[in-house]
Short mmCIF file of C-alpha atoms in Angstrom, two decimals:
data_model
loop_
_atom_site.label_atom_id
_atom_site.label_comp_id
_atom_site.label_asym_id
_atom_site.label_seq_id
_atom_site.Cartn_x
_atom_site.Cartn_y
_atom_site.Cartn_z
CA MET A 265 -5.31 12.05 -16.31
CA LEU A 266 -3.07 9.95 -17.95
CA LEU A 267 -2.77 7.08 -15.58
CA GLY A 268 -5.06 5.89 -13.01
CA VAL A 269 -4.55 3.72 -9.99
CA ILE A 270 -6.95 1.42 -7.76
CA ALA A 271 -5.14 0.63 -4.63
CA ASP A 272 -6.80 -1.84 -2.22
CA ASP A 273 -5.28 0.06 1.16
CA PHE A 274 -4.14 3.38 1.84
CA THR A 275 -0.45 2.54 2.81
CA GLY A 276 -0.07 0.77 -0.67
CA ALA A 277 -1.88 3.69 -2.40
CA SER A 278 0.74 6.51 -1.06
CA ASP A 279 3.32 3.79 -2.03
CA ILE A 280 2.44 3.88 -5.60
CA ALA A 281 1.67 7.31 -5.85
CA ASN A 282 5.57 7.91 -4.72
CA THR A 283 6.57 5.56 -7.21
CA ILE A 284 4.83 7.54 -10.10
CA ALA A 285 5.81 10.98 -8.62
CA LYS A 286 9.56 10.15 -8.51
CA GLY A 287 9.47 8.19 -11.85
CA LEU A 288 12.85 7.16 -13.18
CA PRO A 289 16.10 8.83 -12.20
CA GLY A 290 17.03 11.86 -14.63
CA GLN A 291 13.13 12.03 -16.00
CA GLY A 292 10.85 12.76 -13.33
CA GLY A 293 7.46 11.53 -13.08
CA LEU A 294 3.92 12.62 -13.35
CA ARG A 295 2.00 15.40 -11.24
CA THR A 296 0.07 12.88 -8.60
CA VAL A 297 -2.76 13.18 -6.15
CA GLN A 298 -3.89 10.48 -3.95
CA TYR A 299 -7.43 10.14 -3.35
CA LEU A 300 -9.16 8.95 -0.30
CA GLY A 301 -11.80 6.97 -1.67
CA ILE A 302 -13.56 7.63 -4.93
CA PRO A 303 -14.07 11.47 -5.28
CA ALA A 304 -17.29 12.90 -5.93
CA ALA A 305 -16.33 15.48 -8.43
CA ALA A 306 -14.04 15.62 -11.29
CA ALA A 307 -10.40 15.92 -10.87
CA ASP A 308 -8.14 19.05 -11.44
CA PRO A 309 -7.18 19.02 -15.21
CA ASP A 310 -3.67 19.55 -14.28
CA ILE A 311 -3.40 16.20 -12.19
CA GLU A 312 -1.58 13.48 -14.43
CA ALA A 313 -1.85 10.40 -12.28
CA GLY A 314 -4.78 9.73 -9.93
CA VAL A 315 -4.53 7.05 -7.14
CA ILE A 316 -7.74 5.72 -5.38
CA ALA A 317 -7.27 4.37 -2.02
CA LEU A 318 -9.76 1.89 -1.18
CA LYS A 319 -9.92 -0.04 2.40
CA SER A 320 -10.61 -3.32 0.12
CA ARG A 321 -7.98 -5.68 0.90
CA SER A 322 -9.62 -7.60 3.75
CA ILE A 323 -13.38 -7.15 2.99
CA ASP A 324 -15.67 -9.31 1.26
CA ALA A 325 -14.44 -10.12 -2.25
CA ALA A 326 -17.74 -9.46 -3.86
CA GLN A 327 -17.81 -6.07 -2.39
CA ALA A 328 -14.16 -5.55 -3.31
CA VAL A 329 -15.13 -5.91 -6.91
CA ARG A 330 -18.00 -3.47 -6.70
CA GLN A 331 -15.95 -1.01 -4.89
CA SER A 332 -12.93 -1.65 -7.56
CA LEU A 333 -15.49 -1.29 -10.64
CA GLU A 334 -16.72 1.85 -9.42
CA ALA A 335 -13.05 3.38 -9.06
CA LEU A 336 -12.48 2.23 -12.58
CA LYS A 337 -15.35 3.89 -13.93
CA TRP A 338 -14.45 7.32 -12.31
CA LEU A 339 -11.03 7.20 -13.56
CA ILE A 340 -11.66 6.07 -17.13
CA ASP A 341 -14.18 9.40 -17.00
CA GLN A 342 -10.94 11.35 -16.25
CA GLY A 343 -9.55 10.18 -19.39
CA CYS A 344 -7.07 7.61 -18.36
CA LYS A 345 -5.19 5.81 -20.47
CA GLN A 346 -3.74 3.26 -18.36
CA ILE A 347 -5.03 1.46 -15.30
CA VAL A 348 -2.80 -0.22 -12.44
CA PHE A 349 -4.62 -2.24 -9.60
CA LYS A 350 -2.23 -2.04 -6.58
CA TYR A 351 -1.99 -4.71 -4.10
CA CYS A 352 0.63 -5.35 -1.59
CA SER A 353 4.12 -6.34 -2.30
CA THR A 354 3.75 -9.41 -0.24
CA PHE A 355 0.41 -10.49 -1.75
CA ASP A 356 -1.71 -10.17 1.31
CA SER A 357 -4.66 -12.24 0.62
CA THR A 358 -6.37 -15.50 1.88
CA PRO A 359 -7.29 -18.27 -0.54
CA ALA A 360 -10.71 -16.69 -0.67
CA GLY A 361 -9.34 -13.24 -1.08
CA ASN A 362 -9.63 -10.07 -3.11
CA ILE A 363 -6.81 -9.87 -5.37
CA GLY A 364 -7.53 -12.63 -8.18
CA PRO A 365 -11.46 -11.46 -8.20
CA VAL A 366 -10.66 -7.82 -8.54
CA ALA A 367 -8.03 -8.17 -11.09
CA GLU A 368 -10.46 -10.27 -13.16
CA ALA A 369 -13.25 -8.20 -12.87
CA LEU A 370 -11.10 -5.44 -13.99
CA ALA A 371 -9.49 -7.31 -16.76
CA GLU A 372 -13.22 -8.27 -18.14
CA ALA A 373 -14.31 -4.71 -17.85
CA LEU A 374 -11.56 -3.32 -19.94
CA GLY A 375 -12.00 -6.46 -22.43
CA VAL A 376 -8.12 -7.41 -21.99
CA LYS A 377 -6.12 -10.63 -21.37
CA GLY A 378 -2.52 -11.40 -20.49
CA VAL A 379 -2.43 -9.00 -17.79
CA VAL A 380 0.73 -8.87 -15.65
CA ALA A 381 0.60 -9.38 -12.23
CA CYS A 382 3.73 -8.55 -10.49
CA PRO A 383 4.11 -7.78 -6.66
CA ALA A 384 8.07 -7.70 -6.83
CA PHE A 385 9.45 -4.29 -5.00
CA PRO A 386 13.19 -4.96 -4.86
CA GLY A 387 13.83 -1.88 -3.25
CA ALA A 388 12.00 -3.23 0.01
CA GLY A 389 13.10 -6.69 -0.45
CA ARG A 390 10.06 -8.01 -2.54
CA THR A 391 11.24 -10.41 -5.52
CA VAL A 392 9.32 -12.87 -7.50
CA TYR A 393 11.51 -15.83 -8.92
CA GLN A 394 9.94 -18.77 -11.04
CA GLY A 395 6.45 -17.57 -9.72
CA HIS A 396 7.53 -17.54 -6.18
CA LEU A 397 7.47 -14.44 -3.86
CA PHE A 398 10.53 -13.99 -1.63
CA VAL A 399 11.03 -11.29 0.99
CA LYS A 400 14.54 -10.74 1.17
CA ASP A 401 16.37 -14.10 1.10
CA ARG A 402 13.13 -16.04 2.71
CA LEU A 403 10.29 -17.38 0.90
CA LEU A 404 7.06 -15.35 1.69
CA ASN A 405 5.75 -18.01 3.88
CA GLU A 406 9.01 -18.23 5.63
CA SER A 407 9.32 -14.74 6.22
CA GLY A 408 7.11 -13.96 9.22
CA LEU A 409 3.98 -12.97 6.73
CA GLU A 410 2.82 -16.58 7.64
CA ASN A 411 1.67 -14.69 11.22
CA HIS A 412 -0.03 -12.26 9.61
CA PRO A 413 -3.15 -11.28 11.98
CA LEU A 414 -5.51 -10.83 9.19
CA ASN A 415 -4.28 -12.16 5.92
CA PRO A 416 -1.34 -15.17 6.75
CA MET A 417 0.55 -15.91 3.89
CA THR A 418 1.12 -19.66 3.85
CA ASP A 419 2.25 -20.39 -0.02
CA ALA A 420 5.09 -18.40 -1.69
CA ASP A 421 3.82 -20.08 -4.98
CA ILE A 422 1.79 -17.05 -6.11
CA ARG A 423 0.65 -18.70 -9.45
CA ARG A 424 -1.08 -21.45 -7.17
CA TRP A 425 -2.16 -18.74 -4.77
CA LEU A 426 -3.59 -16.93 -7.28
CA ARG A 427 -5.24 -19.76 -8.80
CA ARG A 428 -7.46 -20.67 -6.19
CA GLN A 429 -9.10 -17.07 -6.45
CA THR A 430 -9.37 -16.83 -10.16
CA VAL A 431 -11.63 -18.42 -13.07
CA SER A 432 -9.33 -18.47 -15.56
CA ASP A 433 -6.00 -20.63 -15.28
CA VAL A 434 -2.86 -18.13 -14.36
CA GLY A 435 0.41 -17.52 -16.95
CA HIS A 436 3.95 -17.33 -15.88
CA VAL A 437 6.52 -15.16 -17.79
CA ASP A 438 10.06 -16.28 -16.23
CA ILE A 439 13.10 -14.24 -15.19
CA THR A 440 14.81 -15.52 -18.56
CA THR A 441 12.06 -13.89 -20.66
CA VAL A 442 12.04 -10.78 -18.69
CA GLN A 443 15.94 -10.25 -18.62
CA SER A 444 15.76 -10.76 -22.43
CA GLY A 445 14.05 -7.32 -23.01
CA SER A 446 10.63 -5.76 -23.25
CA SER A 447 10.03 -7.35 -26.72
CA ALA A 448 10.47 -10.73 -25.48
CA ILE A 449 7.93 -9.87 -22.39
CA GLU A 450 5.60 -8.47 -24.48
CA GLY A 451 5.41 -11.68 -26.73
CA ALA A 452 5.17 -13.76 -24.09
CA LEU A 453 1.93 -11.72 -22.38
CA LEU A 454 0.59 -11.64 -25.85
CA ARG A 455 0.94 -15.55 -26.12
CA HIS A 456 -0.73 -16.00 -22.75
CA GLY A 457 -3.74 -13.64 -23.66
CA GLU A 458 -4.14 -15.92 -26.92
CA GLU A 459 -4.12 -18.93 -24.33
CA ASN A 460 -7.42 -16.95 -22.44
CA HIS A 461 -4.89 -16.41 -19.29
CA ALA A 462 -6.58 -13.39 -18.02
CA LEU A 463 -3.66 -12.80 -15.21
CA VAL A 464 0.03 -13.85 -15.98
CA ILE A 465 2.95 -13.79 -13.19
CA VAL A 466 5.93 -12.07 -14.02
CA ASP A 467 9.06 -12.78 -12.74
CA ALA A 468 11.14 -9.60 -11.25
CA ILE A 469 14.13 -9.57 -9.15
CA THR A 470 15.76 -6.06 -9.84
CA ASP A 471 14.45 -2.65 -10.81
CA ASP A 472 15.66 -3.07 -14.12
CA ASP A 473 13.63 -6.02 -14.59
CA LEU A 474 10.51 -3.89 -13.56
CA VAL A 475 11.79 -1.15 -15.99
CA ALA A 476 11.62 -3.48 -18.98
CA ILE A 477 8.06 -4.91 -17.94
CA GLY A 478 7.01 -1.28 -17.93
CA LYS A 479 8.34 -0.63 -21.47
CA ALA A 480 6.40 -4.18 -22.42
CA VAL A 481 3.10 -2.76 -20.90
CA VAL A 482 3.26 0.67 -22.70
CA ASP A 483 -0.05 -0.27 -24.59
CA HIS A 484 -1.95 -2.31 -22.03
CA ARG A 485 -4.98 -0.98 -20.62
CA LEU A 486 -4.38 -2.82 -17.62
CA VAL A 487 -1.73 -3.56 -15.06
CA THR A 488 -1.57 -5.04 -11.85
CA GLY A 489 1.28 -5.49 -9.15
CA GLY A 490 2.82 -3.95 -6.28
CA SER A 491 4.11 -0.45 -6.29
CA GLY A 492 7.32 -1.30 -8.04
CA ILE A 493 5.35 -2.31 -11.35
CA ALA A 494 4.77 1.22 -11.65
CA ILE A 495 8.36 2.29 -11.55
CA GLY A 496 8.69 2.84 -15.58
CA LEU A 497 5.37 3.64 -16.39
CA SER A 498 5.54 7.54 -15.76
CA ALA A 499 8.51 7.46 -18.41
CA ASN A 500 6.15 5.78 -20.93
CA PHE A 501 4.16 9.06 -21.28
CA ILE A 502 7.06 11.47 -20.83
CA ALA A 503 8.65 9.41 -23.70
CA ARG A 504 5.48 10.30 -25.98
CA GLY A 505 5.25 13.85 -24.86
CA LEU A 506 2.14 13.48 -22.82
CA ALA A 507 3.72 14.45 -19.60
CA LYS A 508 6.59 16.98 -18.77
CA GLY A 509 8.22 14.87 -15.85
CA GLU A 510 7.37 17.51 -13.01
CA GLY A 511 6.76 14.75 -10.46
CA SER A 512 6.05 15.49 -7.05
CA MET A 513 6.10 19.05 -5.28
CA THR A 514 8.05 20.04 -2.13
CA VAL A 515 5.80 19.99 0.84
CA GLY A 516 5.96 20.09 4.65
CA ILE A 517 4.08 21.44 7.63
CA ASP A 518 5.48 22.09 10.94
CA GLY A 519 3.35 22.00 14.16
CA PRO A 520 2.54 19.65 16.82
CA GLU A 521 3.12 15.86 16.31
CA ALA A 522 1.91 12.32 16.96
CA ILE A 523 2.69 8.64 15.86
CA LEU A 524 0.10 5.89 15.84
CA ALA A 525 1.28 2.44 15.20
CA GLY A 526 -1.37 -0.41 14.65
CA SER A 527 0.83 -2.72 12.75
CA CYS A 528 2.21 -6.26 14.52
CA SER A 529 4.87 -6.75 11.87
CA GLY A 530 8.22 -7.35 12.71
CA ALA A 531 9.59 -4.03 11.17
CA THR A 532 7.26 -2.08 13.17
CA ARG A 533 7.76 -3.69 16.17
CA GLN A 534 11.50 -3.07 15.83
CA GLN A 535 11.09 0.64 15.25
CA VAL A 536 8.73 0.92 18.18
CA GLU A 537 11.57 -0.53 20.17
CA VAL A 538 14.05 2.18 18.99
CA HIS A 539 11.88 4.90 19.23
CA LYS A 540 10.98 4.22 22.90
CA LYS A 541 14.75 4.43 24.15
CA ASP A 542 14.35 8.21 23.70
CA HIS A 543 10.57 9.06 23.35
CA PRO A 544 7.67 8.76 25.45
CA THR A 545 5.73 5.72 24.33
CA LEU A 546 2.35 4.29 25.40
CA ALA A 547 1.27 0.35 25.02
CA ILE A 548 -2.24 0.05 24.31
CA ASP A 549 -3.97 -2.77 26.67
CA VAL A 550 -6.03 -4.50 23.95
CA ALA A 551 -7.51 -6.41 26.57
CA GLY A 552 -8.46 -3.15 28.16
CA VAL A 553 -9.68 -1.67 25.04
CA MET A 554 -12.03 -4.75 24.49
CA GLY A 555 -13.37 -4.45 28.22
CA GLY A 556 -14.08 -0.88 27.97
CA ARG A 557 -11.29 0.00 30.32
CA VAL A 558 -9.35 2.07 27.70
CA ALA A 559 -10.62 4.83 26.10
CA THR A 560 -9.70 7.29 23.00
CA SER A 561 -9.08 10.10 25.98
CA ASP A 562 -6.24 7.82 27.57
CA LEU A 563 -4.44 8.01 24.04
CA THR A 564 -5.14 11.62 23.22
CA SER A 565 -4.27 12.81 26.47
CA PHE A 566 -1.01 11.16 26.60
CA LEU A 567 0.11 12.37 23.08
CA LEU A 568 -1.04 15.87 23.86
CA ALA A 569 0.91 16.01 27.00
CA ASN A 570 4.15 15.00 25.35
CA GLN A 571 4.03 17.26 22.54
CA GLY A 572 7.51 18.34 21.26
CA ARG A 573 8.82 14.71 21.91
CA ALA A 574 7.53 12.93 19.18
CA PRO A 575 5.02 10.98 21.43
CA LEU A 576 4.04 7.20 19.99
CA VAL A 577 1.15 4.89 21.20
CA TYR A 578 1.04 1.59 19.73
CA SER A 579 -0.80 -1.80 19.80
CA SER A 580 1.74 -3.75 18.08
CA GLY A 581 2.27 -7.08 19.73
CA THR A 582 4.01 -10.31 18.91
CA PRO A 583 2.66 -13.17 16.99
CA ASP A 584 1.69 -15.12 20.22
CA GLU A 585 0.54 -12.19 21.86
CA VAL A 586 -1.77 -11.19 18.99
CA ARG A 587 -3.07 -15.03 18.79
CA ALA A 588 -4.02 -15.00 22.25
CA ILE A 589 -5.67 -11.99 22.15
CA GLN A 590 -7.66 -12.88 18.89
CA ALA A 591 -8.61 -16.20 20.52
CA ARG A 592 -9.87 -14.65 23.43
CA PHE A 593 -12.08 -11.87 21.85
CA GLY A 594 -12.21 -12.91 18.18
CA ARG A 595 -10.09 -11.64 15.26
CA GLU A 596 -12.84 -9.32 13.61
CA LYS A 597 -13.88 -7.65 16.87
CA VAL A 598 -10.36 -6.98 17.97
CA ALA A 599 -9.47 -5.37 14.73
CA GLU A 600 -12.98 -3.43 14.68
CA ALA A 601 -12.24 -2.16 17.87
CA LEU A 602 -8.71 -1.05 17.19
CA ASP A 603 -9.33 0.61 14.05
CA THR A 604 -12.39 2.57 16.00
CA LEU A 605 -9.83 3.61 18.85
CA PHE A 606 -7.13 4.80 16.43
CA ALA A 607 -9.92 6.57 13.82
CA ASP A 608 -11.37 8.47 16.92
CA THR A 609 -7.90 9.38 18.38
CA ALA A 610 -6.79 10.70 14.98
CA ARG A 611 -9.78 12.92 15.02
CA GLN A 612 -9.60 14.34 18.07
CA LEU A 613 -5.94 14.83 17.77
CA VAL A 614 -6.36 17.03 14.73
CA ASP A 615 -9.21 19.06 16.16
CA ALA A 616 -6.70 19.59 19.20
CA GLY A 617 -4.28 21.20 16.53
CA ILE A 618 -2.00 18.22 15.88
CA ARG A 619 -0.53 19.11 12.17
CA ARG A 620 2.06 16.14 11.67
CA LEU A 621 0.65 12.37 11.97
CA VAL A 622 2.95 9.25 11.51
CA VAL A 623 0.35 6.10 10.77
CA ALA A 624 1.95 2.60 11.01
CA GLY A 625 -0.02 -0.29 9.33
CA GLY A 626 -2.50 -0.53 6.14
CA GLU A 627 -5.62 -1.14 8.20
CA THR A 628 -4.77 1.32 10.72
CA SER A 629 -3.98 4.21 8.35
CA GLY A 630 -7.24 3.31 6.35
CA ALA A 631 -9.09 3.67 9.62
CA VAL A 632 -7.35 7.18 10.33
CA VAL A 633 -7.64 8.78 7.10
CA SER A 634 -10.87 7.69 6.46
CA ALA A 635 -11.95 9.21 10.11
CA LEU A 636 -10.25 12.42 8.79
CA ASP A 637 -11.97 12.54 5.37
CA LEU A 638 -8.88 14.80 4.31
CA GLY A 639 -9.65 14.76 0.42
CA ALA A 640 -7.16 14.63 -2.11
CA LEU A 641 -3.48 14.31 -0.89
CA ALA A 642 -0.50 15.93 -2.51
CA ILE A 643 2.44 13.60 -2.98
CA GLY A 644 6.01 15.09 -1.21
CA PRO A 645 9.15 13.88 -0.91
CA GLU A 646 10.14 10.35 0.04
CA ILE A 647 10.77 9.35 3.54
CA ASP A 648 11.82 5.61 3.43
CA PRO A 649 11.48 3.50 0.10
CA GLY A 650 7.74 3.20 -0.55
CA VAL A 651 6.71 6.00 1.87
CA PRO A 652 6.10 9.59 0.92
CA VAL A 653 5.17 12.77 2.61
CA LEU A 654 1.48 13.37 1.93
CA LEU A 655 -0.40 16.89 2.58
CA SER A 656 -3.78 17.66 2.91
CA LYS A 657 -5.23 21.00 1.99
CA GLY A 658 -8.04 22.91 3.62
CA ASP A 659 -8.69 25.01 6.80
CA LYS A 660 -6.35 22.57 8.90
CA PRO A 661 -3.87 21.34 6.62
CA VAL A 662 -2.03 17.87 7.87
CA ALA A 663 1.16 16.30 6.94
CA LEU A 664 0.96 12.62 6.94
CA ALA A 665 3.09 9.34 6.65
CA LEU A 666 1.39 6.24 6.20
CA LYS A 667 3.32 3.52 6.73
CA SER A 668 2.85 -0.41 5.37
CA GLY A 669 3.69 -2.21 8.74
CA ASN A 670 6.96 -3.80 6.72
CA PHE A 671 8.38 -0.68 5.48
CA GLY A 672 11.07 1.89 6.83
CA ALA A 673 14.37 2.08 8.52
CA SER A 674 14.40 1.25 12.33
CA ASP A 675 14.44 5.21 12.73
CA PHE A 676 11.72 5.71 10.71
CA PHE A 677 9.50 7.54 13.29
CA VAL A 678 11.81 10.27 13.97
CA LYS A 679 12.93 10.54 10.20
CA ALA A 680 8.93 10.91 9.37
CA LEU A 681 8.47 13.76 11.78
CA GLU A 682 11.50 15.64 10.37
CA ARG A 683 10.36 15.07 6.61
CA LEU A 684 6.81 16.07 7.43
CA ALA A 685 8.09 19.21 8.76
CA GLY A 686 9.98 19.94 5.47
CA ARG A 687 13.28 19.27 6.98
#
């Protein structure tokens, strides 16, 4: 294995796995597999990139560090020459959150400084300019992410945000340096390392900027960022003759389908509204879930009764609705109850013969795939930017799409079901 990735959630893991498998146009990517948690056995020797999906974004920071260091050890044991710590392109993390502690712990374990920290993903509208994170034309804290139910982002200055989480100071490489080329970037990172900066925010506003950053870190043991940071990494291994550029395989499974949406992001809410115009949908009564009046059987019965019609169940709500429910029952209790509901529903659906499953929301996806215990997932074609087809093996193969809340076009759900079937 050449490249190892530690991702802090399951949708982010499939996002960066997709980026690595695609590689650069005309060059191809690496043969990539996504692991749901830290594998118990060694990797297949044919795998060139392994992405370990953890559910560590919103847990206690010390626990996230322990899990990430365990993942690092497994990846190093597989022979990885470079490690990527992947977090969300909207930098989902509270001031007491996990991005800084995990990144610093990995840097210390590998004995490196001057490590890139770049959440930019221009294809999804995430850019970094003068150390500030933008979502399209809005600062992060004015983009709707300030209303995130678990990790509200109230400051777009990610140097300042990250500094609250770290021991050492945080460096910055500005866009002028980035657009001067990979040699200039490499020199700037070296200087920050000499100044004892473990982490360095690097500006990026285009894919070309990310490719330049990728070339600059060709010999770096550790890189951190959103999935966009991996755009140029596959090319480094191909250029050195270590990989052939075969990338993703074409996969698809046709069969019964279901859609589960637990994200409350604006994009997912719009996708739900578009989908419900022509397909059966069921809104989950969250208060009913908390009061024991809504059970897993209610969801599975609805989904199984509407096979062939792309049925959807969702808990998505507006920021005001989410705040009201959290105030009434408690944020953690609501999150735990919904994760359990979606996990149990997915398990029953697969047991009942569902073979195409679309899941919206990082936390929801983590709960679902953990419950299904699918093992390694092959990476297939891209559905929308950042969201590939995933295929499990075994006696009951399942085709999956795990969508981060803010990703995907308005018609994503129907498009995803078609791609999962190989169409």
